[in-house]
Amino acid sequence: MQDSSFVQLFPEQASTFAWQVDALYGYLILVSLVFSVPIIFAMFYFSIKYREREKYAVPKEIHGSMVLETLWSVIPFFVSMSVFITGAIVYFNQYTPPDDAMEIYVVGKQWMWKFQHQTGQREINDLHVPVGRNVKLVMTTEDVIHSVYIPAFRTKADAVPGRYTYAWFNATKPGKYHLFCTEYCGLNHSGMIGTVYVMEPGDFDNWLSGNSGGETPVQVGKDLFENKLGCASCHAGGPQQRGAKLEGLFNTEVHLVGGGTAIADEDYIRNSILNPASQVVEGYQPIMPTFKGQVTEEQLNGLVAYIKSLSPNAAAAPAPAPAAKKPEEKAPAANKATK
Ligand code: CUA
């Protein structure tokens, strides 16, 4: 997989945007060299040329030059703008998951990574993904901030307690790749590592069907919703309905009591379960109890997945997501990834 005879400055490139990150990095190094090398040479040259102190004790007066002033303002302006614009393009590519991506839940915990596929398979510290498909990581954590870093994919994003963050990639080469935690998270931070297995799509399907995963996140959520937590007693339709209607809710705009609106995305649903009083939808009473402390991160993921599944058209559909909503649903994901 890796050419060991070659001194490796960069990790191997194994995702669709890896070359963009490296190209930008190379460009930054080039710009730094173009400026620093002549300066170093000029330092040596002048210190030799002007080494006779008496002769140069009183320097010649220098008068302003409009041409020079203009040049050394305009050239750095364009250089810095080129860094900014290419950096922004690469950043948006890296942190805007495509709509058709397959979603994998990631839960960080001191000190392990827990993954769950939409089909129910769970993995710890190992992540199996198919080559050539868009994979979106929906990440959160049970305790402190962790950060997923897969060098070969050139992707890195924090997992933050209490909310969802996202990362995505499209792996280009089958193989085994390192996964690191890159946010200091306590004693065994350095041991919070994992392996990403990129497989041919056929092998991946076999792997997926060979590992009977038990309940899918949607089934976990449905069970909690209908039985264990009793959400359905208020949220199911009919004369008993006291809570908001959840069918078709995902990714739509909701109007909140006290003015203001919100997009019903993953974070909104999560927050509605944990802090229901913080965003009551117009037309409903603030009667929903909090479920903070009663559900684990995995159960929350299941509830979110179930509520998403009630909106078959809005959730991660390839095309039909209304164009007007896209910037709102994407901007937060991009912002979160910065920190
Ligand atoms: Cu988890 Cu460092």
XYZ file of C-alpha atoms and ligand atoms in Angstrom:
341
model
C 0.000 0.000 0.000
C 2.730 2.439 0.883
C 6.048 2.773 -0.827
C 8.451 2.359 2.062
C 11.557 3.039 -0.024
C 10.402 6.621 -0.383
C 10.687 9.052 2.489
C 7.109 9.969 3.087
C 6.372 13.614 3.751
C 2.642 13.243 3.237
C 0.343 10.390 4.118
C -0.989 8.505 1.141
C -3.872 10.169 -0.731
C -6.981 8.024 -0.516
C -9.981 10.304 -0.845
C -11.408 12.436 -3.627
C -10.338 15.724 -2.062
C -6.968 14.624 -0.676
C -5.092 16.045 -3.694
C -6.825 19.403 -3.250
C -5.599 19.673 0.324
C -2.071 18.712 -0.732
C -2.124 21.097 -3.683
C -3.157 23.965 -1.419
C -0.476 22.995 1.081
C 2.113 22.846 -1.687
C 1.024 26.262 -2.889
C 1.429 27.713 0.618
C 4.935 26.244 0.859
C 5.788 27.661 -2.566
C 4.575 31.143 -1.600
C 6.597 30.959 1.633
C 9.720 29.941 -0.288
C 9.278 32.664 -2.908
C 9.284 35.259 -0.151
C 11.718 33.807 2.369
C 14.532 32.583 0.085
C 15.257 35.992 -1.559
C 15.116 37.657 1.872
C 17.714 35.258 3.279
C 19.966 35.758 0.249
C 19.568 39.536 0.485
C 20.562 39.430 4.167
C 23.807 37.640 3.349
C 24.487 39.749 0.286
C 24.016 43.076 2.070
C 25.928 42.051 5.165
C 28.908 41.251 2.951
C 28.527 44.200 0.620
C 28.183 46.805 3.384
C 30.712 45.325 5.796
C 33.022 48.438 5.741
C 31.461 50.370 8.577
C 33.172 53.751 8.157
C 32.441 53.997 4.480
C 28.697 53.415 4.938
C 28.256 55.066 8.331
C 25.969 57.749 6.892
C 23.631 56.139 4.378
C 22.351 57.763 1.224
C 18.902 59.263 1.456
C 16.154 57.284 -0.179
C 13.173 58.994 -1.758
C 9.798 57.393 -2.169
C 8.947 55.403 -5.263
C 5.318 55.168 -6.310
C 6.012 52.158 -8.513
C 7.599 50.182 -5.679
C 4.922 51.161 -3.166
C 2.210 50.033 -5.557
C 3.941 46.772 -6.411
C 4.539 45.683 -2.851
C 0.935 46.394 -1.963
C -0.749 44.897 -5.007
C 1.300 41.691 -5.322
C 0.806 40.560 -1.692
C -2.885 41.454 -2.023
C -3.348 39.061 -4.931
C -1.186 36.395 -3.295
C -3.198 36.506 -0.080
C -6.510 36.559 -1.948
C -5.460 33.494 -3.931
C -4.710 31.681 -0.658
C -8.046 32.772 0.774
C -10.130 31.805 -2.266
C -8.513 28.412 -2.914
C -8.603 27.706 0.838
C -12.315 28.511 0.976
C -13.048 26.268 -2.019
C -11.173 23.314 -0.532
C -12.785 23.905 2.851
C -16.307 23.897 1.431
C -15.562 20.731 -0.533
C -14.333 19.071 2.635
C -17.157 20.094 4.915
C -20.233 20.028 2.690
C -21.432 16.417 2.707
C -23.187 15.470 -0.557
C -26.922 14.800 -0.256
C -26.580 11.221 -1.447
C -23.974 10.219 1.134
C -24.477 7.071 3.182
C -24.604 8.034 6.827
C -22.632 6.436 9.614
C -23.099 7.433 13.230
C -19.949 8.102 15.203
C -19.962 8.362 18.986
C -16.720 9.299 20.715
C -16.154 8.159 24.262
C -13.172 8.129 26.605
C -11.406 6.269 24.969
C -12.946 4.610 22.000
C -14.773 5.252 18.762
C -18.164 3.673 18.309
C -19.592 3.457 14.816
C -23.011 2.382 13.682
C -24.195 1.763 10.137
C -27.720 2.484 8.967
C -28.264 -1.254 8.653
C -27.559 -1.699 12.361
C -23.974 -3.003 12.393
C -21.907 -1.635 15.202
C -18.145 -1.401 15.281
C -15.648 -0.205 17.845
C -12.423 1.427 16.672
C -12.849 -0.235 13.255
C -14.784 1.369 10.450
C -15.636 -0.474 7.245
C -16.610 1.640 4.251
C -16.973 0.968 0.525
C -14.636 2.495 -2.041
C -16.065 5.161 -4.360
C -19.086 6.079 -2.312
C -19.840 9.248 -0.426
C -19.764 8.544 3.296
C -21.047 11.061 5.804
C -20.080 10.801 9.467
C -22.714 12.091 11.862
C -20.699 12.591 15.008
C -21.258 13.246 18.655
C -19.656 12.266 21.948
C -20.680 10.920 25.326
C -18.234 12.943 27.382
C -15.613 15.441 26.231
C -14.591 16.817 22.855
C -12.894 14.302 20.612
C -11.839 14.748 17.019
C -11.882 12.281 14.137
C -8.818 12.498 11.935
C -8.184 10.217 8.963
C -4.926 11.479 7.460
C -5.176 9.507 4.215
C -8.555 11.099 3.542
C -7.366 14.560 4.613
C -10.394 14.969 6.792
C -10.687 15.975 10.410
C -13.636 17.172 12.470
C -14.409 17.574 16.145
C -17.035 15.507 17.911
C -18.655 17.862 20.390
C -20.828 16.939 23.390
C -24.464 17.889 23.036
C -24.679 18.310 19.296
C -24.021 16.776 15.947
C -21.079 17.595 13.763
C -20.358 16.197 10.327
C -17.502 15.048 8.176
C -17.557 13.229 4.878
C -15.244 11.534 2.409
C -15.229 9.436 -0.707
C -12.463 6.845 -0.443
C -10.613 6.193 -3.684
C -8.417 3.181 -2.824
C -9.184 -0.053 -0.995
C -6.892 -0.549 1.982
C -6.357 0.019 5.680
C -5.982 3.543 6.984
C -5.263 5.105 10.353
C -7.861 6.944 12.340
C -6.737 9.168 15.190
C -8.339 11.247 17.889
C -6.830 14.707 17.511
C -8.329 16.519 20.450
C -6.621 15.945 23.771
C -9.314 14.105 25.726
C -7.638 12.728 28.799
C -5.266 10.042 29.959
C -5.636 7.603 27.057
C -6.085 10.146 24.293
C -3.070 8.729 22.483
C -4.670 5.282 22.549
C -7.926 6.480 21.015
C -7.076 5.241 17.572
C -8.778 3.107 15.003
C -8.594 1.618 11.540
C -10.646 2.468 8.487
C -11.079 -0.481 6.117
C -11.901 0.645 2.602
C -13.407 -2.277 0.704
C -14.554 -2.969 -2.852
C -18.327 -2.347 -2.987
C -19.037 -6.083 -3.424
C -16.844 -7.020 -0.462
C -18.442 -4.303 1.586
C -21.943 -5.592 0.817
C -20.802 -9.064 1.853
C -19.286 -7.725 5.020
C -22.470 -5.814 5.772
C -24.737 -8.809 5.217
C -22.335 -11.181 6.987
C -22.336 -9.113 10.165
C -25.885 -9.343 11.339
C -26.085 -6.088 13.167
C -29.226 -6.481 15.207
C -31.506 -3.513 15.276
C -31.002 -0.650 12.848
C -30.916 2.875 14.293
C -34.418 3.432 12.902
C -35.705 0.299 14.669
C -34.021 1.327 17.919
C -35.674 4.737 17.621
C -39.072 3.304 16.710
C -39.028 0.992 19.709
C -38.086 3.831 22.063
C -40.650 6.108 20.486
C -43.561 3.704 20.556
C -42.820 1.611 23.624
C -39.987 2.416 25.983
C -40.271 6.198 26.152
C -43.906 6.483 25.179
C -43.360 9.412 22.793
C -46.185 8.113 20.630
C -48.780 8.802 23.316
C -48.480 12.514 22.535
C -46.920 12.582 19.085
C -49.047 10.027 17.260
C -51.937 11.493 15.284
C -55.572 11.348 16.338
C -57.591 12.961 19.135
C -54.851 12.254 21.721
C -52.290 14.305 19.841
C -50.781 16.981 22.081
C -47.269 17.102 20.652
C -46.129 18.335 17.278
C -46.726 16.208 14.217
C -43.469 14.561 13.221
C -44.335 13.089 9.820
C -42.678 15.078 7.072
C -40.970 17.313 9.656
C -37.318 16.672 8.916
C -35.467 19.521 7.225
C -38.526 21.754 7.140
C -38.801 25.168 8.729
C -40.751 25.359 11.976
C -42.180 28.482 13.635
C -41.362 28.813 17.298
C -43.320 30.384 20.125
C -42.001 33.877 20.712
C -41.153 34.419 17.061
C -38.262 33.057 15.089
C -37.933 29.927 13.052
C -35.681 26.891 13.012
C -34.812 24.194 10.527
C -35.793 20.802 11.882
C -32.415 19.158 11.307
C -30.630 16.563 13.426
C -29.508 19.090 16.020
C -33.013 20.534 16.304
C -34.555 17.108 16.935
C -31.855 16.213 19.411
C -32.345 19.472 21.287
C -36.141 19.021 21.246
C -35.698 15.715 23.037
C -33.195 16.980 25.618
C -34.382 20.580 26.083
C -37.961 20.603 24.856
C -38.849 23.925 26.492
C -36.109 25.769 24.612
C -37.881 25.611 21.257
C -41.628 25.118 21.494
C -43.388 25.076 18.150
C -46.219 27.576 17.691
C -49.621 26.127 18.501
C -48.366 23.711 21.169
C -48.071 23.923 24.939
C -44.647 23.557 26.605
C -45.685 20.314 28.258
C -43.076 17.935 26.946
C -40.773 16.581 29.672
C -37.045 16.476 29.102
C -35.396 13.160 28.323
C -31.982 14.341 29.413
C -30.164 11.579 31.260
C -32.704 8.963 30.175
C -31.312 8.249 26.737
C -27.807 7.331 25.644
C -26.118 8.905 22.662
C -26.864 5.792 20.612
C -30.525 5.891 21.587
C -30.644 9.569 20.636
C -29.154 8.691 17.266
C -31.882 6.074 16.911
C -34.636 8.548 17.779
C -33.238 11.075 15.314
C -32.952 8.361 12.648
C -36.545 7.279 13.302
C -37.939 10.811 13.112
C -35.928 11.323 9.935
C -37.425 8.157 8.511
C -40.893 9.691 8.939
C -39.885 12.194 6.259
C -38.812 9.902 3.451
C -38.537 12.746 0.962
C -36.503 15.192 2.994
C -33.831 13.025 4.555
C -30.722 12.622 2.486
C -32.639 12.263 -0.767
C -30.347 12.687 -3.776
C -32.170 15.435 -5.620
C -35.534 16.597 -4.341
C -34.391 18.669 -1.372
C -35.773 22.153 -2.069
C -33.014 24.411 -3.330
C -34.004 27.346 -1.146
C -33.253 25.458 2.046
C -29.839 24.199 1.140
C -27.692 27.080 2.371
C -29.330 26.976 5.804
C -28.957 23.289 6.266
C -25.393 23.289 5.104
C -23.941 26.405 6.648
C -24.137 25.153 10.249
C -22.354 21.965 9.358
C -19.525 23.933 7.833
C -19.288 26.284 10.787
C -19.254 23.525 13.325
C -16.352 21.911 11.722
C -14.106 24.909 12.263
C -13.957 25.440 15.990
Cu -10.474 11.305 22.178
Cu -8.404 12.468 22.224
